[in-house]
Coordinates of C-alpha atoms and ligand atoms in Angstrom, one line a residue:
M1 CA -8.2 9.6 9.4
I2 CA -5.4 9.1 6.8
L3 CA -2.1 11.1 6.4
V4 CA -1.1 11.9 2.4
T5 CA 2.8 13.7 2.2
G6 CA 3.7 15.0 -1.4
G7 CA -0.1 15.2 -1.4
A8 CA -0.1 19.2 -3.8
G9 CA 2.6 17.6 -6.2
F10 CA 1.1 15.6 -9.2
I11 CA -0.4 11.8 -8.5
G12 CA -0.9 13.6 -4.8
A13 CA -3.0 16.5 -5.4
N14 CA -5.0 14.2 -7.7
F15 CA -4.8 11.7 -4.7
V16 CA -6.5 14.0 -2.4
L17 CA -8.3 15.3 -4.6
D18 CA -10.6 11.6 -5.6
W19 CA -10.0 10.6 -2.2
V20 CA -12.7 14.0 -0.7
A21 CA -14.7 13.3 -3.6
R22 CA -15.3 9.2 -2.5
C23 CA -14.5 9.3 0.9
N24 CA -16.2 10.7 3.9
E25 CA -12.8 10.0 6.4
S26 CA -11.1 13.5 6.4
V27 CA -6.6 13.9 5.3
V28 CA -3.6 15.7 6.5
N29 CA -1.7 16.9 3.6
L30 CA 2.4 17.5 4.3
D31 CA 3.9 18.7 2.1
K32 CA 7.0 20.7 1.7
L33 CA 6.0 22.7 -1.8
T34 CA 9.7 22.1 -3.6
Y35 CA 8.8 24.1 -6.8
A36 CA 6.5 21.0 -8.3
G37 CA 3.8 20.6 -5.1
N38 CA 1.0 23.5 -6.5
L39 CA -1.7 24.4 -4.1
E40 CA -2.9 25.9 -6.4
S41 CA -3.8 21.7 -8.1
L42 CA -6.2 22.0 -4.0
S43 CA -8.2 25.0 -4.4
I44 CA -10.9 23.1 -4.9
L45 CA -10.7 21.8 -1.4
K46 CA -10.3 25.6 0.5
G47 CA -12.7 25.9 3.4
N48 CA -12.9 22.2 3.5
P49 CA -12.6 20.1 7.0
Q50 CA -12.0 17.1 5.4
H51 CA -8.6 17.9 3.9
I52 CA -6.0 19.6 6.3
F53 CA -2.7 21.3 4.7
V54 CA 0.9 21.2 6.1
Q55 CA 3.7 22.7 5.3
G56 CA 6.4 20.7 6.3
D57 CA 9.5 18.0 5.0
I58 CA 9.2 14.3 5.4
G59 CA 12.9 14.8 6.7
D60 CA 11.7 16.5 9.5
R61 CA 10.5 13.4 12.0
L62 CA 9.8 16.0 14.9
L63 CA 7.4 17.8 12.8
I64 CA 6.0 14.2 11.8
E65 CA 6.1 12.2 14.9
R66 CA 4.0 15.4 16.7
L67 CA 1.2 15.2 12.9
L68 CA 0.7 11.5 14.0
V69 CA -0.2 12.0 17.3
E70 CA -2.1 14.9 16.9
H71 CA -4.1 13.2 14.1
Q72 CA -3.4 9.3 15.2
P73 CA -4.1 8.5 11.4
R74 CA -5.2 5.0 10.1
A75 CA -2.8 5.0 7.4
V76 CA 0.7 7.0 6.1
I77 CA 0.5 7.4 2.5
N78 CA 4.1 8.2 1.3
F79 CA 4.0 10.4 -2.2
A80 CA 6.9 13.0 -1.1
A81 CA 9.4 12.4 -3.3
E82 CA 12.0 14.5 -5.9
S83 CA 10.1 12.6 -9.1
H84 CA 12.1 14.3 -12.4
V85 CA 15.4 12.7 -13.8
D86 CA 17.2 15.4 -16.1
R87 CA 16.7 16.6 -12.6
S88 CA 18.6 14.2 -10.9
I89 CA 21.1 14.1 -13.5
H90 CA 21.6 17.7 -12.9
G91 CA 21.8 17.8 -8.9
P92 CA 21.5 14.6 -7.2
G93 CA 22.0 15.6 -3.9
E94 CA 18.3 16.7 -3.2
F95 CA 16.7 13.8 -5.0
I96 CA 19.1 11.6 -1.6
Q97 CA 17.9 13.9 0.4
T98 CA 14.0 13.9 0.1
N99 CA 13.9 10.3 -1.5
I100 CA 16.3 8.5 1.0
V101 CA 17.0 10.4 4.4
G102 CA 13.2 11.5 4.2
T103 CA 12.0 8.2 3.5
F104 CA 13.9 6.8 6.3
N105 CA 13.5 10.0 8.9
L106 CA 9.1 9.4 8.1
L107 CA 9.8 5.6 8.4
E108 CA 11.4 5.8 11.9
A109 CA 8.3 8.4 13.2
V110 CA 6.0 6.0 12.1
R111 CA 7.8 2.9 13.5
V112 CA 7.4 5.4 17.0
Y113 CA 4.1 6.3 16.7
W114 CA 3.3 2.3 15.4
S115 CA 4.6 1.0 18.0
D116 CA 2.5 2.7 20.8
L117 CA -1.1 2.1 19.6
P118 CA -3.3 0.0 21.4
D119 CA -3.0 -3.5 19.3
T120 CA -6.4 -3.8 17.2
D121 CA -5.1 -0.1 15.8
K122 CA -1.7 -1.8 15.6
S123 CA -2.9 -4.2 13.3
A124 CA -5.6 -2.1 11.2
F125 CA -2.5 0.0 10.2
R126 CA -0.3 0.6 6.7
Y127 CA 2.6 2.5 5.7
L128 CA 1.9 2.8 1.8
H129 CA 4.9 3.6 0.0
V130 CA 4.8 4.6 -4.3
S131 CA 7.1 4.3 -5.9
T132 CA 8.4 3.2 -9.3
D133 CA 9.1 1.3 -12.0
E134 CA 12.8 2.9 -12.9
V135 CA 14.0 1.0 -10.1
Y136 CA 13.9 -2.1 -12.7
G137 CA 16.6 -0.7 -15.0
S138 CA 16.5 -0.9 -18.4
L139 CA 14.2 -3.6 -21.0
G140 CA 15.7 -4.6 -24.3
K141 CA 13.3 -5.0 -27.1
E142 CA 11.5 -8.1 -26.4
D143 CA 12.2 -8.9 -22.5
P144 CA 9.0 -10.1 -21.0
A145 CA 7.6 -7.1 -18.8
F146 CA 8.7 -6.1 -15.2
T147 CA 7.5 -8.7 -12.7
E148 CA 7.5 -8.1 -9.1
N149 CA 11.0 -9.9 -8.6
H150 CA 12.3 -8.9 -11.4
R151 CA 16.8 -7.4 -10.6
Y152 CA 16.7 -4.6 -9.0
E153 CA 19.2 -2.2 -11.2
P154 CA 18.4 1.7 -11.5
N155 CA 20.9 3.2 -13.9
S156 CA 19.8 7.3 -12.6
P157 CA 19.9 9.3 -9.9
Y158 CA 16.8 9.3 -9.3
S159 CA 16.0 5.7 -9.9
A160 CA 18.5 4.7 -7.4
S161 CA 17.1 6.7 -5.1
K162 CA 14.0 5.1 -4.9
A163 CA 15.5 1.9 -5.0
A164 CA 17.2 2.6 -1.9
S165 CA 14.1 4.4 -0.8
D166 CA 12.1 0.7 -1.2
H167 CA 14.7 -1.6 0.3
L168 CA 14.8 1.1 3.6
V169 CA 10.8 -0.4 3.4
R170 CA 11.0 -3.4 3.4
A171 CA 13.6 -3.9 5.9
W172 CA 11.3 -1.8 8.3
H173 CA 8.7 -4.3 7.6
H174 CA 10.8 -7.3 8.3
T175 CA 13.4 -5.9 10.6
Y176 CA 10.3 -4.2 13.1
G177 CA 7.6 -5.7 11.3
L178 CA 6.3 -2.1 10.2
P179 CA 2.4 -3.0 8.9
V180 CA 4.2 -2.1 4.9
V181 CA 2.9 -2.2 1.0
T182 CA 4.8 -1.2 -1.4
T183 CA 3.4 0.2 -5.3
N184 CA 5.8 0.4 -7.7
C185 CA 3.7 2.2 -10.5
S186 CA 4.8 3.5 -14.7
N187 CA 4.5 6.6 -16.2
N188 CA 1.5 8.6 -15.3
Y189 CA 0.2 11.4 -17.2
G190 CA -2.5 13.5 -16.4
P191 CA -4.7 16.9 -15.0
H192 CA -2.3 18.7 -12.7
H193 CA 0.8 17.1 -14.2
F194 CA 3.9 20.1 -14.1
P195 CA 5.2 21.0 -17.8
E196 CA 8.7 19.8 -17.1
K197 CA 8.2 16.0 -17.9
L198 CA 6.9 14.8 -21.4
I199 CA 3.4 15.2 -22.0
P200 CA 2.7 18.5 -20.9
L201 CA 5.9 19.9 -21.6
M202 CA 4.9 18.8 -25.4
I203 CA 0.9 20.9 -24.7
V204 CA 2.7 23.5 -23.5
N205 CA 5.7 24.6 -25.7
A206 CA 3.0 23.1 -28.6
L207 CA 0.8 25.7 -27.6
A208 CA 3.3 28.4 -27.1
G209 CA 4.7 27.5 -30.7
K210 CA 8.3 26.5 -29.1
S211 CA 9.7 23.5 -30.1
L212 CA 8.7 20.2 -29.0
P213 CA 12.2 18.5 -27.6
V214 CA 12.7 15.0 -28.0
Y215 CA 15.0 13.3 -26.8
G216 CA 17.3 11.2 -29.1
D217 CA 15.8 8.7 -31.3
G218 CA 12.9 9.2 -29.8
M219 CA 12.4 5.0 -29.8
Q220 CA 12.4 5.1 -26.0
I221 CA 9.0 3.2 -24.6
R222 CA 8.0 3.9 -22.1
D223 CA 4.7 2.2 -20.1
W224 CA 1.1 4.9 -19.1
L225 CA -1.1 5.1 -16.7
Y226 CA -3.7 7.9 -16.7
V227 CA -3.2 9.3 -13.3
K228 CA -6.5 8.8 -12.2
D229 CA -6.3 4.8 -12.3
H230 CA -3.5 5.2 -10.7
C231 CA -4.9 7.0 -7.9
S232 CA -7.2 4.1 -7.6
A233 CA -4.7 1.2 -7.7
I234 CA -3.0 2.7 -4.0
R235 CA -7.2 3.3 -2.9
R236 CA -6.9 -0.6 -3.6
V237 CA -3.7 -1.5 -2.7
L238 CA -4.1 0.2 0.5
E239 CA -7.5 -1.1 1.6
V240 CA -6.4 -4.9 0.4
G241 CA -3.2 -5.3 0.1
R242 CA -0.8 -8.0 1.3
L243 CA 1.2 -6.9 4.6
G244 CA 5.2 -6.3 3.3
E245 CA 4.3 -7.2 -0.5
V246 CA 4.8 -5.5 -3.6
Y247 CA 2.4 -4.5 -6.2
N248 CA 3.3 -3.7 -9.9
V249 CA 1.1 -1.1 -11.4
G250 CA 0.9 -0.4 -14.8
G251 CA -1.5 0.4 -18.1
W252 CA -0.6 -2.5 -20.7
N253 CA 0.1 0.8 -22.8
E254 CA 3.5 0.5 -24.7
K255 CA 4.4 3.3 -26.7
P256 CA 7.6 5.4 -28.0
N257 CA 8.2 8.3 -26.8
I258 CA 7.7 10.0 -30.6
E259 CA 4.3 8.1 -31.0
I260 CA 3.1 10.5 -27.6
V261 CA 4.4 13.5 -29.0
K262 CA 2.3 12.9 -32.4
T263 CA -0.3 11.6 -30.2
V264 CA -0.7 15.1 -28.8
C265 CA 0.8 17.5 -32.1
A266 CA -2.9 14.8 -33.7
L267 CA -5.2 16.4 -30.7
L268 CA -3.8 20.3 -30.6
D269 CA -5.0 20.1 -34.3
E270 CA -8.4 18.7 -34.0
L271 CA -9.5 20.9 -30.4
R272 CA -7.3 24.3 -31.1
P273 CA -5.9 24.1 -34.6
K274 CA -3.5 26.8 -35.3
A275 CA -4.2 29.4 -37.6
D276 CA -2.3 28.5 -40.9
G277 CA -3.4 25.6 -40.7
S278 CA -0.4 23.7 -40.0
S279 CA 0.4 20.4 -38.0
Y280 CA 1.9 21.5 -34.4
A281 CA 3.9 17.9 -35.1
T282 CA 6.0 20.5 -37.8
Q283 CA 7.5 21.9 -33.9
I284 CA 9.2 19.0 -33.3
S285 CA 12.7 18.5 -33.0
Y286 CA 15.1 15.8 -32.2
V287 CA 17.4 17.3 -29.7
S288 CA 21.1 15.4 -27.5
D289 CA 19.6 12.7 -24.9
R290 CA 19.3 12.2 -21.6
P291 CA 22.8 10.7 -20.2
G292 CA 22.0 7.0 -19.3
H293 CA 18.5 7.0 -21.2
D294 CA 17.3 4.3 -20.2
R295 CA 15.3 2.2 -23.4
R296 CA 12.4 0.3 -22.6
Y297 CA 10.4 0.2 -19.6
A298 CA 7.3 -2.4 -19.6
I299 CA 4.8 -3.4 -16.4
D300 CA 3.3 -7.0 -15.5
A301 CA 0.2 -5.6 -13.3
R302 CA -0.7 -9.0 -13.4
K303 CA -0.4 -9.8 -9.5
L304 CA -2.3 -6.4 -8.5
E305 CA -5.6 -8.0 -10.8
R306 CA -5.6 -11.7 -10.0
E307 CA -4.6 -10.6 -6.1
L308 CA -6.7 -7.6 -5.7
N309 CA -9.3 -7.6 -8.9
W310 CA -8.0 -3.8 -9.8
K311 CA -8.0 -2.4 -13.8
P312 CA -7.2 0.9 -14.8
A313 CA -10.6 2.0 -16.4
E314 CA -8.9 4.5 -19.0
T315 CA -7.7 3.4 -22.0
F316 CA -4.5 4.8 -23.1
E317 CA -6.6 7.1 -26.5
T318 CA -9.1 8.3 -23.7
G319 CA -7.2 9.1 -21.3
I320 CA -4.9 11.8 -23.4
R321 CA -8.3 13.1 -24.8
K322 CA -8.7 14.0 -21.4
T323 CA -5.5 14.8 -20.1
V324 CA -5.3 17.9 -23.6
Q325 CA -8.5 18.6 -22.7
W326 CA -7.7 19.2 -19.7
Y327 CA -4.7 21.9 -20.3
L328 CA -6.5 23.4 -23.0
Q329 CA -9.8 24.2 -20.6
N330 CA -7.0 25.4 -17.7
P331 CA -4.8 28.2 -19.0
E332 CA -4.7 30.1 -15.4
W333 CA -3.1 26.9 -13.8
V334 CA -1.2 26.3 -16.6
Q335 CA 0.3 30.1 -16.8
N336 CA 0.7 30.0 -12.9
V337 CA 3.3 27.2 -13.0
Q338 CA 5.4 28.9 -15.6
T339 CA 7.7 31.1 -13.2
G340 CA 10.7 32.4 -13.1
A341 CA 12.6 29.2 -11.6
Y342 CA 10.6 27.3 -14.4
R343 CA 11.6 29.6 -16.9
E344 CA 15.3 28.7 -15.8
W345 CA 14.7 25.0 -15.4
L346 CA 13.6 25.2 -19.2
S347 CA 17.0 27.0 -19.8
K348 CA 19.5 25.1 -17.6
N349 CA 17.6 21.5 -19.3
Y350 CA 17.2 22.7 -22.9
A351 CA 19.4 25.5 -24.0
E352 CA 22.5 23.0 -24.3
R353 CA 21.3 20.1 -25.8
Q354 CA 22.4 20.2 -29.7
A355 CA 19.1 20.0 -31.8
Ligands
NAD1 P1 6.4 16.0 -7.9 O1 7.2 15.7 -8.2 O2 5.3 16.1 -8.7 O3 5.5 15.9 -6.9 C1 6.2 15.6 -5.7 C2 5.7 16.4 -4.3 O4 6.8 16.1 -3.1 C3 6.0 17.7 -4.1 O5 3.9 18.3 -3.8 C4 6.6 18.3 -3.3 O6 6.4 19.5 -2.8 C5 6.7 17.1 -2.1 N1 8.1 16.4 -2.1 C6 9.3 16.7 -2.4 N2 9.7 17.4 -1.5 C7 9.2 17.1 -0.7 C8 9.8 17.0 0.9 N3 11.3 16.9 1.6 N4 8.7 16.7 1.8 C9 8.1 17.2 1.3 N5 7.1 17.1 1.2 C10 8.0 17.2 -0.8 O7 6.2 13.8 -8.0 P2 4.9 12.9 -8.8 O8 5.4 13.0 -10.7 O9 3.1 13.4 -8.2 O10 5.6 11.9 -7.5 C11 4.6 11.1 -6.4 C12 5.4 10.2 -6.3 O11 4.9 8.6 -7.6 C13 6.5 10.1 -6.5 O12 7.6 8.9 -5.3 C14 7.4 9.3 -7.8 O13 8.5 8.6 -7.3 C15 6.6 8.4 -7.6 N6 6.0 7.9 -9.2 C16 5.8 9.0 -9.8 C17 5.7 9.0 -11.6 C18 5.0 9.3 -12.3 O14 5.1 9.6 -13.6 N7 5.3 10.5 -12.2 C19 5.4 6.8 -11.3 C20 5.6 6.2 -10.6 C21 5.7 6.2 -9.4
DAU2 O1 8.5 5.6 -14.7 C1 7.9 6.2 -14.0 C2 8.4 8.0 -14.3 O2 7.9 8.0 -15.4 C3 8.9 7.9 -13.0 O3 8.8 7.8 -12.2 C4 9.1 9.7 -12.2 O4 8.7 10.3 -11.3 C5 8.4 10.2 -13.9 O5 9.3 11.7 -13.9 C6 8.2 9.4 -14.9 O6 9.4 9.5 -15.3 P1 10.2 9.5 -16.7 O7 12.0 9.6 -17.5 O8 10.1 8.3 -18.2 O9 9.0 10.6 -17.3 P2 9.9 11.8 -18.4 O10 8.6 12.2 -18.8 O11 10.8 12.8 -17.5 O12 9.9 11.6 -19.9 C7 9.4 10.6 -20.5 C8 10.4 9.7 -21.6 O13 9.9 11.2 -22.6 C9 11.9 9.6 -21.3 O14 12.0 8.6 -22.8 C10 12.8 11.0 -22.0 C11 11.7 11.4 -22.4 N1 11.7 13.3 -23.5 C12 11.9 14.0 -21.6 C13 11.4 15.3 -21.4 C14 11.5 16.2 -20.4 C15 11.5 13.6 -23.7 O15 11.8 13.0 -25.2 N2 11.7 15.0 -23.4 C16 12.0 15.7 -22.6 O16 11.9 17.3 -23.0

């Protein structure tokens, strides 16, 4: 049995789906079901006894302690977080609460449970903390990619809160001996991605005939990893990662945002051509930039490859095609996430941006 938190979100849901499909081990999935949590992503697991869903907060220490005693997991994997940089700019409070205070409470509940385990279970136990490359800050054009030893220089409320959570996890290992491993991954994309983030937003807006808002000059660079590859990296680190270590996870796919948007448009032109024959790229609109926008992220994932023999299975070309196809094949999922709250967010984030 493993305990996953945030398993109704984008990466967590992909992880849970893959876990159940590949392993015989059960998974308890604790998720608060914020705007980003979506049980529809897990609907295929309905009635499957291998998946036990619990609605709750990682900050609720008593609940976590109860779940740990009841289910006796051999590992905890923490995906739960507030994850959207733009939302952290509009309202950082929730980020501090979940990403920092929530991580602290989760660590404390796990520490109590782990301390009482018999010796063999205690040494086999793992706490895996899922983090981000954004904690390392922004790179210049010619700088080498982030290694695990790169200085922490978070620039947004989101990345600062994730950096703080990384430090807590590290300290709980050094001080209390909690058997932790941390992963710092680059930008994920793939199925079940909430359409507030770049790639799903562009697909959904393009199909709806809306504008495709590119921040600033569109030349900010991200490294992109297909979500299933992130999940395989986490499984690998969980099984053979060294205690107390940090592993960077990346796809070796650095691309400027405008290239990503144009690739999405080209795929849609091919797979769902517009009736008037024009390209979706005509909907691109440059809008005012994200405050404090990091210019470039790049991940050096050689440690993970060298030590744990992990490599991504998808190239960007194969992964982005699968992603666009998934959105075209799942219009109901797309329709159902576009609630009133989603539309409110769009108007809050985009209405005041100058074209
Ligand atoms: P997401 O926003 O799609 O999902 C987050 C999930 O956590 C949601 O289901 C939400 O309901 C749940 N949640 C939020 N607050 C909670 C709380 N207090 N208690 C319990 N559940 C709570 O996020 P994601 O993109 O799937 O990211 C998952 C993790 O991976 C995060 O920790 C994020 O920082 C990290 N990460 C994401 C990316 C990426 O590109 N998306 C890349 C690297 C790392
Ligand atoms: O690097 C890992 C991080 O990637 C994760 O830790 C975060 O949880 C995840 O949200 C993601 O952060 P980004 O800020 O990089 O992702 P986002 O999809 O919001 O934006 C990607 C890039 O596209 C970024 O440079 C901003 C730009 N952008 C984004 C949106 C939503 C636009 O140009 N227009 C947009 O409308």
